[in-house]
Short mmCIF file of C-alpha atoms in Angstrom, two decimals:
data_model
loop_
_atom_site.label_atom_id
_atom_site.label_comp_id
_atom_site.label_asym_id
_atom_site.label_seq_id
_atom_site.Cartn_x
_atom_site.Cartn_y
_atom_site.Cartn_z
CA MET Z 8 25.23 31.21 13.41
CA THR Z 9 25.13 30.60 9.66
CA GLU Z 10 23.40 33.31 7.62
CA TYR Z 11 21.37 32.23 4.62
CA MET Z 12 20.05 34.30 1.74
CA LYS Z 13 16.38 35.06 2.44
CA ILE Z 14 13.73 35.64 -0.24
CA LYS Z 15 10.36 36.94 0.96
CA SER Z 16 7.04 36.87 -0.93
CA ASP Z 17 3.30 36.59 -0.45
CA ILE Z 18 3.14 33.29 -2.36
CA LEU Z 19 5.80 30.66 -2.97
CA VAL Z 20 5.12 28.19 -5.80
CA ILE Z 21 7.37 25.12 -5.83
CA GLY Z 22 7.61 23.47 -9.24
CA ALA Z 23 7.53 25.02 -12.71
CA GLY Z 24 5.58 22.59 -14.84
CA GLY Z 25 2.20 23.48 -16.31
CA ALA Z 26 0.47 23.49 -12.92
CA GLY Z 27 3.13 25.55 -11.15
CA PHE Z 28 3.33 28.20 -13.86
CA ARG Z 29 -0.46 28.53 -14.05
CA ALA Z 30 -0.78 28.82 -10.27
CA ALA Z 31 1.90 31.51 -10.20
CA ILE Z 32 0.14 33.46 -12.94
CA ALA Z 33 -3.15 33.36 -11.01
CA THR Z 34 -1.66 34.62 -7.75
CA ALA Z 35 0.41 37.32 -9.45
CA GLU Z 36 -2.62 38.53 -11.39
CA SER Z 37 -4.51 38.88 -8.10
CA GLY Z 38 -1.88 41.32 -6.88
CA LEU Z 39 0.16 38.99 -4.67
CA GLU Z 40 3.95 39.05 -4.82
CA THR Z 41 4.75 35.62 -6.23
CA VAL Z 42 7.99 33.63 -6.32
CA LEU Z 43 8.31 30.49 -8.46
CA VAL Z 44 11.11 28.03 -7.64
CA ASN Z 45 12.13 25.09 -9.80
CA LYS Z 46 14.82 22.46 -9.26
CA GLY Z 47 15.56 22.31 -12.99
CA LYS Z 48 15.78 24.76 -15.87
CA LEU Z 49 12.64 26.84 -16.24
CA GLY Z 50 10.51 25.69 -19.14
CA ARG Z 51 12.68 22.68 -19.93
CA SER Z 52 12.28 20.30 -17.00
CA GLY Z 53 9.55 18.31 -15.31
CA ALA Z 54 6.71 16.33 -16.85
CA THR Z 55 4.95 18.91 -19.03
CA VAL Z 56 7.86 19.46 -21.39
CA MET Z 57 8.07 15.72 -22.14
CA ALA Z 58 4.48 15.50 -23.31
CA ASP Z 59 3.17 15.63 -26.85
CA SER Z 60 0.08 16.97 -25.18
CA ASP Z 61 -3.53 16.39 -26.06
CA LEU Z 62 -5.58 19.05 -24.30
CA THR Z 63 -9.03 17.57 -23.93
CA LEU Z 64 -12.48 19.13 -23.79
CA ASP Z 65 -15.93 18.26 -25.11
CA GLY Z 66 -16.29 18.33 -28.89
CA ALA Z 67 -19.03 20.97 -28.97
CA SER Z 68 -16.87 23.44 -27.05
CA LEU Z 69 -13.93 22.59 -29.29
CA ARG Z 70 -15.97 23.59 -32.34
CA GLU Z 71 -16.89 26.85 -30.64
CA LEU Z 72 -13.16 27.56 -30.41
CA GLY Z 73 -12.93 27.15 -34.18
CA PHE Z 74 -11.47 23.66 -34.44
CA PHE Z 75 -12.64 20.28 -35.66
CA GLY Z 76 -14.68 18.61 -32.94
CA GLU Z 77 -17.57 16.20 -32.51
CA PRO Z 78 -20.69 18.38 -33.04
CA LYS Z 79 -23.03 16.01 -31.16
CA ASP Z 80 -20.81 15.95 -28.09
CA SER Z 81 -21.61 17.77 -24.83
CA LYS Z 82 -20.10 18.45 -21.44
CA GLU Z 83 -22.48 15.86 -19.96
CA LYS Z 84 -21.29 13.14 -22.36
CA PHE Z 85 -17.67 14.08 -21.75
CA PHE Z 86 -18.16 13.87 -17.98
CA ASN Z 87 -19.88 10.47 -18.22
CA ASP Z 88 -17.15 9.04 -20.45
CA ILE Z 89 -14.36 10.18 -18.12
CA VAL Z 90 -16.06 8.62 -15.10
CA ASN Z 91 -16.93 5.43 -16.96
CA GLN Z 92 -13.47 4.94 -18.43
CA GLY Z 93 -11.97 5.70 -15.04
CA PHE Z 94 -13.85 2.69 -13.64
CA TYR Z 95 -15.75 5.07 -11.31
CA LEU Z 96 -12.60 5.69 -9.28
CA ASN Z 97 -12.56 9.36 -10.25
CA ASN Z 98 -13.29 12.16 -7.84
CA GLN Z 99 -16.44 13.28 -9.63
CA VAL Z 100 -16.40 16.76 -8.10
CA LEU Z 101 -12.99 17.36 -9.68
CA VAL Z 102 -14.08 15.79 -12.97
CA GLU Z 103 -17.06 18.17 -13.08
CA LYS Z 104 -14.79 21.17 -12.49
CA TYR Z 105 -12.42 19.96 -15.19
CA VAL Z 106 -15.16 19.45 -17.77
CA GLN Z 107 -16.75 22.83 -17.06
CA ASN Z 108 -13.49 24.81 -17.00
CA ALA Z 109 -11.46 23.09 -19.73
CA PRO Z 110 -12.78 25.22 -22.66
CA ASP Z 111 -11.87 28.51 -20.95
CA ARG Z 112 -8.46 27.27 -19.85
CA ILE Z 113 -7.63 25.96 -23.33
CA LYS Z 114 -8.76 29.20 -24.97
CA GLU Z 115 -6.50 30.96 -22.50
CA LEU Z 116 -3.50 28.93 -23.62
CA ILE Z 117 -4.38 29.58 -27.27
CA ASP Z 118 -4.53 33.31 -26.58
CA TRP Z 119 -1.16 33.10 -24.85
CA GLY Z 120 0.43 31.56 -27.94
CA ILE Z 121 0.60 27.76 -27.77
CA LYS Z 122 1.32 26.06 -31.11
CA ILE Z 123 -1.55 23.86 -32.23
CA GLU Z 124 -0.54 20.90 -34.39
CA SER Z 125 -3.97 19.31 -34.94
CA SER Z 126 -7.37 18.66 -33.40
CA GLU Z 127 -9.61 15.63 -33.08
CA GLU Z 128 -13.07 14.89 -31.66
CA ARG Z 129 -12.26 16.04 -28.15
CA ALA Z 130 -8.74 17.41 -28.12
CA ILE Z 131 -6.16 19.69 -29.62
CA GLU Z 132 -2.57 18.54 -29.95
CA THR Z 133 0.31 20.76 -28.88
CA PRO Z 134 3.92 20.08 -27.84
CA GLY Z 135 4.60 20.21 -24.12
CA ALA Z 136 7.41 22.67 -24.72
CA SER Z 137 4.95 25.01 -26.42
CA ILE Z 138 2.72 25.00 -23.33
CA LEU Z 139 5.65 25.87 -21.09
CA ASP Z 140 6.89 28.61 -23.42
CA ALA Z 141 3.46 30.25 -23.40
CA LEU Z 142 3.11 29.96 -19.62
CA TYR Z 143 6.64 31.19 -18.97
CA ASN Z 144 6.13 34.31 -21.08
CA LYS Z 145 2.77 35.00 -19.44
CA ALA Z 146 4.19 34.53 -15.94
CA LYS Z 147 7.14 36.78 -16.73
CA ASN Z 148 4.87 39.52 -18.07
CA THR Z 149 2.63 39.15 -15.00
CA GLY Z 150 5.52 39.88 -12.65
CA VAL Z 151 6.34 36.44 -11.24
CA LYS Z 152 9.88 36.21 -9.86
CA PHE Z 153 11.79 33.11 -10.94
CA TYR Z 154 14.45 30.97 -9.29
CA GLU Z 155 15.70 27.98 -11.28
CA ASN Z 156 18.05 25.11 -10.44
CA ILE Z 157 17.05 25.46 -6.78
CA MET Z 158 16.18 22.22 -5.01
CA ILE Z 159 13.64 22.79 -2.24
CA THR Z 160 14.57 20.22 0.39
CA ASP Z 161 11.95 20.88 3.07
CA LEU Z 162 9.17 23.15 4.24
CA LEU Z 163 9.72 25.46 7.20
CA THR Z 164 7.08 25.38 9.92
CA TYR Z 165 6.30 27.47 12.98
CA GLY Z 166 3.82 25.81 15.30
CA ASN Z 167 1.14 24.36 13.03
CA ARG Z 168 1.81 26.78 10.17
CA VAL Z 169 4.02 26.49 7.11
CA ILE Z 170 6.00 29.72 6.81
CA GLY Z 171 8.46 28.98 4.04
CA ALA Z 172 10.90 26.52 2.53
CA PHE Z 173 14.58 25.62 2.63
CA GLY Z 174 16.42 25.40 -0.69
CA LEU Z 175 19.77 24.46 -2.18
CA ASP Z 176 21.28 26.07 -5.28
CA LEU Z 177 22.37 23.02 -7.28
CA TYR Z 178 25.13 24.93 -9.08
CA SER Z 179 26.70 27.10 -6.37
CA GLY Z 180 25.89 24.93 -3.34
CA GLU Z 181 24.42 27.98 -1.60
CA PHE Z 182 21.53 27.49 0.83
CA LEU Z 183 18.49 29.76 0.59
CA ILE Z 184 15.44 30.39 2.75
CA PHE Z 185 12.14 31.30 1.10
CA LEU Z 186 9.66 32.97 3.46
CA SER Z 187 6.04 33.35 2.35
CA LYS Z 188 2.48 33.70 3.60
CA ALA Z 189 1.32 30.65 1.61
CA ILE Z 190 2.94 27.88 -0.41
CA ILE Z 191 1.66 26.01 -3.47
CA ILE Z 192 3.37 22.68 -4.13
CA ALA Z 193 3.24 21.72 -7.81
CA THR Z 194 6.11 19.26 -8.01
CA GLY Z 195 4.34 16.51 -9.94
CA GLY Z 196 4.03 12.85 -9.09
CA TRP Z 197 6.12 10.05 -7.68
CA HIS Z 198 7.01 8.27 -10.91
CA LYS Z 199 10.47 7.25 -9.79
CA ALA Z 200 9.02 5.09 -7.04
CA PHE Z 201 9.22 2.38 -9.71
CA ASP Z 202 12.04 1.36 -12.00
CA PRO Z 203 12.10 1.33 -14.93
CA ASN Z 204 9.71 4.16 -15.55
CA ALA Z 205 9.21 6.43 -18.53
CA GLY Z 206 8.49 9.51 -16.40
CA SER Z 207 10.91 12.40 -16.06
CA ARG Z 208 13.68 11.93 -13.51
CA ASP Z 209 12.41 15.14 -11.93
CA LEU Z 210 9.30 13.32 -10.71
CA SER Z 211 10.92 11.89 -7.61
CA GLY Z 212 8.19 12.52 -5.06
CA ASP Z 213 10.18 15.09 -3.07
CA GLY Z 214 7.32 17.60 -3.01
CA ILE Z 215 4.89 14.99 -1.78
CA ALA Z 216 7.35 13.87 0.90
CA MET Z 217 8.01 17.37 2.25
CA ALA Z 218 4.27 18.08 2.35
CA GLY Z 219 3.74 14.88 4.33
CA ARG Z 220 6.50 15.76 6.77
CA ALA Z 221 4.88 19.14 7.33
CA GLY Z 222 1.59 17.49 8.25
CA ALA Z 223 -0.36 17.55 4.98
CA LEU Z 224 -2.88 14.78 4.34
CA LEU Z 225 -1.87 12.81 1.24
CA GLY Z 226 -4.48 11.17 -0.94
CA ASN Z 227 -4.59 8.89 -3.99
CA MET Z 228 -0.97 7.89 -3.52
CA GLU Z 229 -1.65 4.56 -5.23
CA PHE Z 230 -2.34 6.28 -8.57
CA ILE Z 231 0.92 6.79 -10.44
CA THR Z 232 0.81 7.30 -14.20
CA PHE Z 233 3.30 5.23 -16.16
CA ALA Z 234 3.67 3.44 -19.48
CA ALA Z 235 3.81 -0.28 -18.78
CA ASN Z 236 5.51 -1.27 -22.02
CA CYS Z 237 8.52 1.02 -21.91
CA ALA Z 238 11.90 -0.45 -22.83
CA LEU Z 239 13.53 -2.74 -20.27
CA TRP Z 240 16.56 -3.94 -22.20
CA PRO Z 241 19.20 -3.08 -23.44
CA ASN Z 242 20.13 -1.01 -20.44
CA HIS Z 243 21.04 2.18 -22.32
CA ILE Z 244 17.42 2.65 -23.49
CA LYS Z 245 15.82 1.44 -20.26
CA GLY Z 246 12.67 3.44 -19.55
CA SER Z 247 12.34 4.76 -23.10
CA LEU Z 248 8.81 5.47 -24.33
CA PHE Z 249 9.75 4.40 -27.85
CA THR Z 250 8.39 0.88 -27.41
CA TYR Z 251 5.11 2.22 -26.01
CA ILE Z 252 4.62 4.52 -28.99
CA LEU Z 253 5.72 1.82 -31.44
CA HIS Z 254 3.22 -0.66 -30.05
CA MET Z 255 0.41 1.92 -30.22
CA ILE Z 256 1.19 2.22 -33.96
CA THR Z 257 1.91 -1.38 -34.98
CA LYS Z 258 -0.22 -3.26 -32.42
CA GLY Z 259 2.25 -6.13 -32.71
CA PRO Z 260 2.12 -9.29 -30.58
CA ILE Z 261 3.54 -9.29 -27.06
CA LEU Z 262 5.19 -12.61 -26.25
CA ASN Z 263 6.04 -14.34 -23.00
CA SER Z 264 9.05 -16.61 -22.47
CA GLU Z 265 7.11 -19.52 -23.97
CA GLY Z 266 6.51 -17.66 -27.23
CA GLU Z 267 2.79 -17.18 -26.59
CA ASP Z 268 1.03 -14.02 -27.71
CA ILE Z 269 -0.29 -13.00 -24.31
CA LEU Z 270 -2.82 -10.57 -25.80
CA LYS Z 271 -4.73 -13.42 -27.45
CA LYS Z 272 -5.69 -14.73 -24.02
CA TYR Z 273 -8.15 -11.87 -23.52
CA ASP Z 274 -11.27 -10.38 -25.07
CA PRO Z 275 -10.36 -8.98 -28.54
CA TYR Z 276 -12.49 -5.86 -28.06
CA ILE Z 277 -10.72 -4.97 -24.81
CA ILE Z 278 -7.31 -5.63 -26.36
CA ASP Z 279 -8.11 -3.49 -29.39
CA LYS Z 280 -9.00 -0.59 -27.09
CA ALA Z 281 -5.98 -1.24 -24.90
CA VAL Z 282 -3.37 -1.16 -27.66
CA SER Z 283 -4.77 1.93 -29.37
CA SER Z 284 -5.69 4.20 -26.46
CA GLU Z 285 -4.66 5.34 -23.00
CA TRP Z 286 -6.11 2.08 -21.72
CA ASN Z 287 -2.76 0.68 -22.80
CA LYS Z 288 -1.24 1.79 -19.51
CA CYS Z 289 -3.96 0.09 -17.49
CA VAL Z 290 -4.67 -3.16 -19.35
CA ILE Z 291 -1.22 -4.00 -20.72
CA SER Z 292 0.36 -3.46 -17.30
CA GLN Z 293 -2.00 -5.98 -15.69
CA ILE Z 294 -1.52 -8.54 -18.45
CA THR Z 295 2.28 -8.34 -18.44
CA PHE Z 296 2.45 -8.34 -14.63
CA LYS Z 297 0.39 -11.55 -14.52
CA GLU Z 298 2.69 -13.29 -17.00
CA ILE Z 299 5.82 -12.27 -15.12
CA MET Z 300 4.43 -13.25 -11.70
CA GLU Z 301 3.40 -16.65 -13.04
CA GLY Z 302 6.95 -17.34 -14.22
CA ARG Z 303 6.60 -16.62 -17.93
CA GLY Z 304 8.64 -13.44 -17.97
CA SER Z 305 11.66 -12.75 -20.16
CA GLU Z 306 15.32 -13.16 -19.26
CA HIS Z 307 15.30 -9.63 -17.84
CA ASN Z 308 11.96 -10.09 -16.08
CA GLY Z 309 9.81 -8.44 -18.72
CA VAL Z 310 8.01 -9.56 -21.88
CA TYR Z 311 8.89 -9.38 -25.58
CA LEU Z 312 7.51 -6.74 -27.93
CA THR Z 313 7.47 -7.93 -31.54
CA LEU Z 314 6.80 -6.09 -34.77
CA PRO Z 315 4.46 -7.38 -37.49
CA LYS Z 316 6.10 -8.37 -40.77
CA GLU Z 317 4.24 -5.55 -42.53
CA THR Z 318 6.19 -3.04 -40.44
CA PHE Z 319 9.50 -4.31 -41.78
CA ASP Z 320 8.10 -4.37 -45.32
CA GLU Z 321 7.08 -0.72 -45.00
CA MET Z 322 10.50 0.17 -43.61
CA ASP Z 323 12.18 -1.55 -46.56
CA GLU Z 324 10.05 0.49 -48.97
CA ILE Z 325 10.96 3.73 -47.19
CA ILE Z 326 14.67 2.85 -47.22
#
């Protein structure tokens, strides 16, 4: 019978993005022996590190933390705006918890050393890598045990209980068994269900799949965050977020195969909000999908992003 290396703990956390690190810190601080396993390099893989993060909270609380914020804002207004802009699809119990707890959690990250680049009415800006650096150091000082470059392939069950997980060391090829009293899965979303996609390659849905196989109930599987106007062609930049960011800045026309500016077919107010906010991912995706499905897509089954002439003029001046 093959013998595998066994690692025992009270809590096993799978995934070392922002959620996984924070969960591990909480359990370790409560006195539980905690092991954190990640299939990539700790602090430099997953979704969090890719983000130029805006940590959001109501403006009044932001001012209390000593930053610029909207003084007339409130938690109630913040809650209502989230629900309204989410088209009332949000789980309002979770939204309420988020709104109430965000100020304390953000202050926590500040105290742990995140680098703050700027603030606006309802957010502070910080690099994703800065968040992970702060969480990693806190977790290390709290006593969390780390295992990196270990791919958890499945959960181990006994009867109707999950008792651990089976892992593979991606460098040595060694198999490991993690035994624990409880498991927290924080492996992110299922971005790679679609191609091309701007999400990290780490977000392959493996955590969701193993939870489902073990009997977990999966909810909201239809909600997958992605940037609709990422690069499609040429192939070597496929999935790049550069075009998404560029369009947020220039707000240039988006053309179909007939040379029509497809954004002009819709309400100007909605389009203005869509090209300059997170609505971009919602509205632009629907508009481009409609054009492609009706046969007006590009040669590579996308649409064309164009840049206003002023953009080239400004580039010439810079050069």
